[in-house]
Tab-separated table of C-alpha atoms in Angstrom:
chain	number	residue	atom	x	y	z
A	233	MET	CA	-50.919	-54.649	-166.694
A	234	TYR	CA	-50.190	-54.066	-162.999
A	235	GLN	CA	-49.589	-57.246	-161.030
A	236	GLY	CA	-50.678	-57.112	-157.404
A	237	PRO	CA	-48.920	-58.713	-154.458
A	238	SER	CA	-47.906	-62.308	-155.246
A	239	SER	CA	-49.774	-63.756	-152.274
A	240	ALA	CA	-52.322	-62.713	-149.698
A	241	ALA	CA	-49.558	-62.320	-147.150
A	242	GLU	CA	-46.936	-60.749	-149.379
A	243	HIS	CA	-47.058	-57.113	-150.471
A	244	SER	CA	-45.024	-55.009	-152.831
A	245	PRO	CA	-42.273	-52.851	-151.234
A	246	SER	CA	-44.720	-49.940	-151.170
A	247	PRO	CA	-48.173	-51.064	-149.974
A	248	LEU	CA	-49.626	-47.964	-151.617
A	249	ALA	CA	-48.425	-49.020	-155.078
A	250	PHE	CA	-51.188	-51.580	-155.487
A	251	THR	CA	-53.752	-49.220	-153.946
A	252	TYR	CA	-52.765	-46.606	-156.529
A	253	ALA	CA	-53.402	-49.197	-159.219
A	254	LEU	CA	-56.870	-49.890	-157.780
A	255	ARG	CA	-57.682	-46.208	-158.219
A	256	ALA	CA	-58.169	-46.904	-161.925
A	257	ALA	CA	-61.178	-49.074	-161.032
A	258	THR	CA	-62.902	-46.581	-158.734
A	259	GLU	CA	-62.174	-43.605	-161.005
A	260	ALA	CA	-63.585	-45.400	-164.045
A	261	ALA	CA	-66.677	-46.420	-162.081
A	262	ALA	CA	-67.239	-42.935	-160.642
A	263	LEU	CA	-66.958	-41.324	-164.079
A	264	ALA	CA	-69.375	-43.850	-165.577
A	265	VAL	CA	-71.918	-43.476	-162.762
A	266	HIS	CA	-71.678	-39.683	-162.874
A	267	GLY	CA	-72.332	-39.676	-166.615
A	268	GLY	CA	-75.378	-41.913	-166.240
A	269	LEU	CA	-76.828	-39.861	-163.403
A	270	ARG	CA	-76.519	-36.689	-165.454
A	271	ARG	CA	-78.715	-38.391	-168.048
A	272	GLY	CA	-81.272	-39.113	-165.322
A	273	ASP	CA	-81.114	-42.914	-165.379
A	274	ARG	CA	-79.828	-44.276	-162.082
A	275	ALA	CA	-80.198	-47.931	-163.101
A	276	ALA	CA	-78.195	-47.369	-166.270
A	277	ALA	CA	-75.641	-45.371	-164.281
A	278	ALA	CA	-75.177	-48.216	-161.805
A	279	ARG	CA	-74.772	-50.747	-164.630
A	280	ALA	CA	-72.228	-48.540	-166.368
A	281	GLY	CA	-70.298	-48.119	-163.130
A	282	ALA	CA	-70.271	-51.860	-162.472
A	283	ALA	CA	-69.115	-52.604	-166.010
A	284	ALA	CA	-66.329	-50.028	-165.784
A	285	MET	CA	-65.151	-51.287	-162.398
A	286	ARG	CA	-65.159	-54.942	-163.464
A	287	ARG	CA	-63.266	-54.122	-166.653
A	288	GLU	CA	-60.539	-52.304	-164.727
A	289	LEU	CA	-60.272	-55.011	-162.042
A	290	GLU	CA	-59.784	-57.616	-164.764
A	291	THR	CA	-57.192	-55.399	-166.455
A	292	LEU	CA	-55.205	-55.353	-163.207
A	293	GLY	CA	-54.834	-59.118	-163.403
A	294	LEU	CA	-56.430	-59.457	-159.973
A	295	SER	CA	-57.376	-62.929	-158.719
A	296	GLY	CA	-60.001	-63.302	-156.041
A	297	THR	CA	-63.617	-63.732	-155.046
A	298	LEU	CA	-66.108	-60.913	-154.749
A	299	VAL	CA	-67.343	-61.067	-151.151
A	300	VAL	CA	-69.367	-57.860	-151.443
A	301	GLY	CA	-70.890	-56.816	-154.752
A	302	GLU	CA	-73.979	-55.243	-156.251
A	303	ALA	CA	-77.102	-55.532	-154.110
A	304	ILE	CA	-79.352	-56.499	-157.018
A	305	ASP	CA	-80.592	-59.718	-158.583
A	306	ALA	CA	-77.480	-61.818	-159.193
A	307	SER	CA	-78.682	-62.734	-162.682
A	308	ALA	CA	-78.564	-59.057	-163.657
A	309	ALA	CA	-75.463	-58.038	-161.708
A	310	LEU	CA	-72.097	-57.464	-163.338
A	311	LEU	CA	-70.396	-57.579	-159.930
A	312	PRO	CA	-72.395	-60.239	-158.041
A	313	PRO	CA	-71.194	-61.644	-154.710
A	314	GLY	CA	-69.333	-64.880	-155.401
A	315	LEU	CA	-67.922	-63.682	-158.729
A	316	ALA	CA	-64.468	-65.175	-159.332
A	317	LEU	CA	-61.838	-62.941	-160.894
A	318	GLY	CA	-58.767	-64.664	-162.291
A	319	ASP	CA	-57.744	-67.839	-160.445
A	320	ALA	CA	-59.868	-67.394	-157.323
A	321	ASP	CA	-58.643	-70.720	-155.871
A	322	SER	CA	-54.953	-69.868	-155.999
A	323	ASP	CA	-52.844	-69.014	-152.953
A	324	ALA	CA	-52.408	-65.551	-154.459
A	325	ALA	CA	-56.145	-64.868	-154.532
A	326	PHE	CA	-57.871	-62.178	-152.484
A	327	ASP	CA	-61.213	-61.236	-150.994
A	328	ILE	CA	-62.718	-58.322	-152.904
A	329	ALA	CA	-65.502	-55.968	-151.822
A	330	ALA	CA	-66.827	-53.526	-154.383
A	331	ASP	CA	-69.632	-51.002	-154.709
A	332	PRO	CA	-69.469	-48.854	-157.846
A	333	ALA	CA	-72.411	-46.641	-156.832
A	334	GLU	CA	-72.601	-46.490	-153.017
A	335	GLY	CA	-74.941	-43.804	-151.715
A	336	THR	CA	-76.611	-42.977	-155.044
A	337	THR	CA	-80.043	-44.480	-154.311
A	338	TYR	CA	-81.511	-41.112	-153.314
A	339	MET	CA	-79.599	-38.987	-155.793
A	340	THR	CA	-81.511	-35.892	-156.901
A	341	GLU	CA	-80.899	-33.376	-159.664
A	342	SER	CA	-78.732	-31.336	-157.316
A	343	GLY	CA	-76.827	-34.458	-156.225
A	344	VAL	CA	-76.512	-35.945	-152.776
A	345	ASN	CA	-73.576	-35.824	-150.409
A	346	ASN	CA	-71.148	-38.670	-149.918
A	347	ALA	CA	-71.823	-40.915	-152.940
A	348	LEU	CA	-68.759	-43.045	-153.720
A	349	SER	CA	-67.336	-45.706	-155.990
A	350	VAL	CA	-65.346	-47.956	-153.681
A	351	VAL	CA	-63.300	-51.152	-153.705
A	352	VAL	CA	-61.439	-53.133	-151.038
A	353	VAL	CA	-58.909	-55.900	-151.646
A	354	ALA	CA	-57.928	-57.992	-148.615
A	355	PRO	CA	-56.182	-61.297	-147.880
A	356	LYS	CA	-58.196	-64.360	-148.841
A	357	GLY	CA	-60.691	-65.383	-146.178
A	358	SER	CA	-60.317	-62.204	-144.122
A	359	LEU	CA	-63.558	-60.363	-144.975
A	360	PHE	CA	-66.927	-61.084	-143.353
A	361	ARG	CA	-69.451	-62.689	-145.706
A	362	PRO	CA	-72.768	-60.774	-145.456
A	363	GLY	CA	-74.806	-63.597	-146.995
A	364	PRO	CA	-78.520	-62.746	-146.662
A	365	ALA	CA	-77.880	-60.082	-143.994
A	366	PHE	CA	-78.704	-56.826	-145.746
A	367	TYR	CA	-78.924	-54.545	-142.687
A	368	MET	CA	-76.595	-54.038	-139.744
A	369	GLU	CA	-76.658	-51.800	-136.675
A	370	LYS	CA	-73.319	-49.988	-136.495
A	371	PHE	CA	-71.011	-47.869	-134.421
A	372	ALA	CA	-67.909	-46.313	-135.975
A	373	GLY	CA	-65.399	-44.089	-134.225
A	374	PRO	CA	-61.788	-42.865	-134.170
A	375	PRO	CA	-58.703	-44.698	-132.848
A	376	ALA	CA	-59.110	-43.084	-129.413
A	377	VAL	CA	-62.249	-45.149	-128.719
A	378	ARG	CA	-61.014	-48.518	-129.945
A	379	GLY	CA	-61.895	-51.144	-127.362
A	380	ARG	CA	-63.646	-48.617	-125.112
A	381	ILE	CA	-67.237	-48.701	-126.385
A	382	ASP	CA	-69.749	-51.232	-125.068
A	383	PRO	CA	-72.103	-51.681	-128.039
A	384	THR	CA	-74.883	-52.966	-125.766
A	385	ALA	CA	-74.833	-49.841	-123.586
A	386	PRO	CA	-77.524	-47.142	-123.873
A	387	VAL	CA	-76.877	-44.312	-126.314
A	388	ALA	CA	-76.172	-41.813	-123.526
A	389	GLU	CA	-73.501	-44.086	-122.030
A	390	LYS	CA	-71.824	-44.594	-125.392
A	391	LEU	CA	-71.694	-40.837	-125.872
A	392	ARG	CA	-70.311	-40.313	-122.363
A	393	VAL	CA	-67.454	-42.750	-123.050
A	394	LEU	CA	-66.864	-41.239	-126.491
A	395	ALA	CA	-66.645	-37.742	-125.030
A	396	ASP	CA	-64.258	-38.938	-122.319
A	397	CYS	CA	-61.989	-40.600	-124.892
A	398	LEU	CA	-61.951	-37.473	-127.054
A	399	ASP	CA	-61.525	-35.136	-124.074
A	400	LYS	CA	-64.515	-32.978	-124.968
A	401	PRO	CA	-67.994	-32.471	-123.507
A	402	VAL	CA	-70.900	-34.483	-124.872
A	403	SER	CA	-72.370	-31.211	-126.128
A	404	ALA	CA	-69.391	-30.852	-128.488
A	405	LEU	CA	-69.922	-34.266	-130.130
A	406	THR	CA	-71.293	-34.595	-133.667
A	407	ILE	CA	-72.847	-37.946	-134.559
A	408	TYR	CA	-73.418	-38.954	-138.187
A	409	VAL	CA	-76.789	-40.670	-138.700
A	410	LEU	CA	-78.546	-41.730	-141.888
A	411	GLU	CA	-81.809	-39.815	-142.259
A	412	LYS	CA	-84.249	-42.731	-142.105
A	413	PRO	CA	-87.574	-43.238	-140.265
A	414	ARG	CA	-86.024	-46.166	-138.377
A	415	HIS	CA	-83.620	-43.745	-136.690
A	416	ARG	CA	-86.174	-41.443	-135.035
A	417	ALA	CA	-85.661	-42.975	-131.583
A	418	LEU	CA	-81.870	-42.943	-132.027
A	419	VAL	CA	-81.846	-39.276	-133.035
A	420	GLU	CA	-84.006	-38.374	-130.041
A	421	ALA	CA	-81.690	-40.299	-127.690
A	422	ILE	CA	-78.595	-38.555	-129.069
A	423	GLN	CA	-80.225	-35.160	-128.708
A	424	ARG	CA	-81.459	-35.909	-125.175
A	425	ALA	CA	-77.886	-36.782	-124.223
A	426	GLY	CA	-76.840	-33.339	-125.466
A	427	ALA	CA	-74.868	-34.231	-128.612
A	428	ARG	CA	-75.408	-32.862	-132.112
A	429	VAL	CA	-76.846	-35.021	-134.900
A	430	ALA	CA	-75.650	-34.704	-138.499
A	431	LEU	CA	-78.387	-36.241	-140.669
A	432	HIS	CA	-77.557	-37.429	-144.182
A	433	PRO	CA	-79.885	-39.184	-146.657
A	434	ALA	CA	-77.114	-41.513	-147.825
A	435	GLY	CA	-73.409	-42.140	-147.471
A	436	ASP	CA	-73.054	-45.212	-145.263
A	437	VAL	CA	-69.362	-45.764	-146.063
A	438	ALA	CA	-68.414	-42.080	-146.079
A	439	GLY	CA	-70.007	-41.487	-142.684
A	440	ALA	CA	-68.187	-44.406	-141.074
A	441	LEU	CA	-64.850	-43.303	-142.508
A	442	MET	CA	-65.311	-39.725	-141.368
A	443	ALA	CA	-66.065	-41.013	-137.870
A	444	ALA	CA	-62.742	-42.879	-137.885
A	445	ILE	CA	-60.699	-39.877	-139.038
A	446	PRO	CA	-59.861	-37.415	-136.233
A	447	GLY	CA	-60.633	-33.808	-137.126
A	448	SER	CA	-63.180	-34.689	-139.827
A	449	GLY	CA	-66.006	-32.913	-138.013
A	450	VAL	CA	-67.720	-36.232	-137.244
A	451	ASP	CA	-67.005	-37.914	-133.905
A	452	ALA	CA	-68.938	-41.154	-134.468
A	453	MET	CA	-71.444	-42.799	-136.756
A	454	MET	CA	-74.432	-44.634	-135.288
A	455	GLY	CA	-77.482	-46.392	-136.670
A	456	THR	CA	-78.550	-49.166	-139.007
A	457	GLY	CA	-77.278	-49.325	-142.570
A	458	GLY	CA	-76.128	-51.843	-145.129
A	459	THR	CA	-74.148	-54.903	-144.043
A	460	PRO	CA	-72.093	-54.948	-147.280
A	461	GLU	CA	-71.186	-51.299	-146.703
A	462	GLY	CA	-70.236	-52.265	-143.153
A	463	VAL	CA	-67.696	-54.776	-144.457
A	464	ILE	CA	-66.144	-52.152	-146.727
A	465	ALA	CA	-66.017	-49.538	-143.975
A	466	ALA	CA	-64.649	-51.952	-141.364
A	467	ALA	CA	-61.750	-52.944	-143.612
A	468	ALA	CA	-60.692	-49.330	-144.116
A	469	ILE	CA	-61.310	-48.347	-140.493
A	470	GLY	CA	-59.230	-51.276	-139.268
A	471	ALA	CA	-56.306	-50.109	-141.396
A	472	LEU	CA	-56.724	-46.605	-139.938
A	473	GLY	CA	-56.730	-47.958	-136.378
A	474	GLY	CA	-60.308	-46.870	-135.717
A	475	GLU	CA	-63.266	-48.702	-134.204
A	476	PHE	CA	-66.104	-50.464	-136.002
A	477	LEU	CA	-68.825	-52.459	-134.263
A	478	GLY	CA	-71.721	-54.133	-136.029
A	479	ARG	CA	-74.738	-56.316	-135.268
A	480	ILE	CA	-76.907	-57.956	-137.915
A	481	ASN	CA	-80.237	-56.153	-137.694
A	482	PRO	CA	-82.848	-57.392	-140.209
A	483	GLN	CA	-85.486	-54.831	-141.167
A	484	LEU	CA	-87.931	-57.065	-143.051
A	485	ASN	CA	-89.501	-60.396	-142.142
A	486	THR	CA	-88.127	-61.980	-145.307
A	487	GLU	CA	-84.617	-60.859	-144.395
A	488	ARG	CA	-85.073	-62.035	-140.806
A	489	MET	CA	-86.143	-65.497	-141.949
A	490	ALA	CA	-83.237	-65.734	-144.397
A	491	VAL	CA	-80.762	-64.675	-141.716
A	492	GLU	CA	-82.166	-67.227	-139.264
A	493	ALA	CA	-82.043	-69.958	-141.919
A	494	ALA	CA	-78.381	-69.122	-142.506
A	495	GLY	CA	-77.666	-69.515	-138.789
A	496	MET	CA	-76.528	-65.912	-138.356
A	497	ASP	CA	-76.654	-64.471	-134.821
A	498	THR	CA	-78.609	-61.209	-134.623
A	499	ARG	CA	-77.633	-60.648	-130.980
A	500	ARG	CA	-73.864	-60.837	-131.343
A	501	TRP	CA	-71.886	-57.647	-131.865
A	502	LEU	CA	-69.013	-58.069	-134.318
A	503	GLY	CA	-65.808	-56.106	-133.829
A	504	THR	CA	-63.483	-54.605	-136.409
A	505	ALA	CA	-61.404	-57.791	-136.584
A	506	ASP	CA	-64.546	-59.925	-137.020
A	507	MET	CA	-65.529	-57.884	-140.059
A	508	ALA	CA	-62.026	-57.606	-141.517
A	509	ALA	CA	-59.572	-60.037	-139.937
A	510	SER	CA	-56.490	-58.472	-141.536
A	511	GLN	CA	-55.186	-54.916	-141.613
A	512	ALA	CA	-53.264	-55.749	-144.801
A	513	VAL	CA	-55.989	-54.228	-146.948
A	514	HIS	CA	-56.058	-52.003	-150.003
A	515	PHE	CA	-58.924	-49.498	-150.002
A	516	CYS	CA	-59.772	-46.922	-152.628
A	517	ALA	CA	-62.844	-44.696	-152.932
A	518	THR	CA	-63.584	-42.051	-155.565
A	519	GLY	CA	-66.257	-39.405	-155.069
A	520	ILE	CA	-69.245	-39.420	-157.412
A	521	ALA	CA	-71.088	-36.397	-156.011
A	522	ASP	CA	-69.654	-33.697	-153.764
A	523	GLY	CA	-69.591	-34.809	-150.157
A	524	LEU	CA	-68.021	-34.156	-146.793
A	525	LEU	CA	-65.374	-36.823	-147.397
A	526	LEU	CA	-64.488	-36.289	-151.067
A	527	ASN	CA	-65.342	-33.982	-153.936
A	528	GLY	CA	-67.423	-35.507	-156.693
A	529	VAL	CA	-66.705	-35.832	-160.388
A	530	ALA	CA	-66.533	-32.425	-162.055
A	531	ALA	CA	-65.978	-31.153	-165.581
A	532	THR	CA	-63.146	-28.601	-165.732
A	533	PRO	CA	-61.227	-26.862	-168.534
A	534	GLU	CA	-58.402	-29.360	-167.913
A	535	GLY	CA	-60.685	-32.388	-168.217
A	536	MET	CA	-62.812	-34.481	-165.885
A	537	CYS	CA	-61.668	-34.063	-162.292
A	538	THR	CA	-61.896	-36.833	-159.692
A	539	GLN	CA	-60.878	-37.073	-156.055
A	540	SER	CA	-59.991	-40.374	-154.389
A	541	LEU	CA	-59.134	-41.588	-150.893
A	542	LEU	CA	-56.428	-44.256	-150.651
A	543	ILE	CA	-55.739	-46.393	-147.574
A	544	ALA	CA	-53.234	-49.244	-147.468
A	545	GLY	CA	-52.568	-51.398	-144.447
A	546	GLY	CA	-48.863	-51.211	-143.718
A	547	ALA	CA	-48.550	-47.681	-145.073
A	548	PRO	CA	-48.837	-44.758	-142.668
A	549	GLY	CA	-51.981	-42.644	-142.740
A	550	ARG	CA	-54.059	-42.090	-145.848
A	551	GLN	CA	-53.808	-40.149	-149.093
A	552	VAL	CA	-56.281	-38.037	-151.037
A	553	VAL	CA	-55.503	-37.833	-154.747
A	554	THR	CA	-57.047	-35.296	-157.118
A	555	ALA	CA	-56.675	-36.167	-160.785
A	556	TRP	CA	-57.650	-34.725	-164.149
A	557	ARG	CA	-58.123	-36.790	-167.276
A	558	ARG	CA	-58.956	-36.068	-170.873
A	559	ASP	CA	-60.763	-38.696	-172.935
């Protein structure tokens, strides 16, 4: 059994060592979700992924509290927010954010880009608690724009600053946007400003990460998506040195009332450090379906093939690991 860092402030000599160990959790979840989706039962696939991820996290001997978990009824969830793993009250405990089936809601027979199994482990108390806030307006971008974007500015002004930071014309920008009816006005504003829009039906986390990685083909991500996914993305983006900005943006009256009752400010824009207060994070994502960020699970003559992205605060850059396994 792999033992993680002995405290939230203390890491093993190689920060990537623990992140490599976390890969077992995302790989197991991705394989389980992929198998369920092939049988045409998304609900069963999500349950299988959650069970596989929880089993592997417990095998790692990890202590902590799940800050972000499955967005379903807590009584039915295997990874509900608030779940304690190990001794969650110890000084060695961590904040954990997990989504075994991110981006699979609109999966079709041919698959959908950018679906991931993902987990983040961060120092205790460092991750933003979404509470009842399900939706968040977001901006994600590369290191060059960190601290330069005014989130309250009009879309055209944001794109002008982004283009200036990246030393390219606005017409050369590509903005990742989730393909949702709520984004019609945003898409029109981006196009009026002269930038290109890359529409995707799902892939909240993948889009934000691509925006933070120079040369990915995505210059920024804009629009409203999940708050839990925002926490996961912000943690990884912070470790990469990129920019993440978010504002709680309820989409339903019931959510709005719950957010107000919780005393959450829907006008305040949260920065990267507000969402993930420490860069000492361990992030691992494994592709479920083929996407722009990672390849999905695939059957090959050498066994089941997976591809994972690893990011560890304190370790330079990022790693992409392709693995084959035989059952």
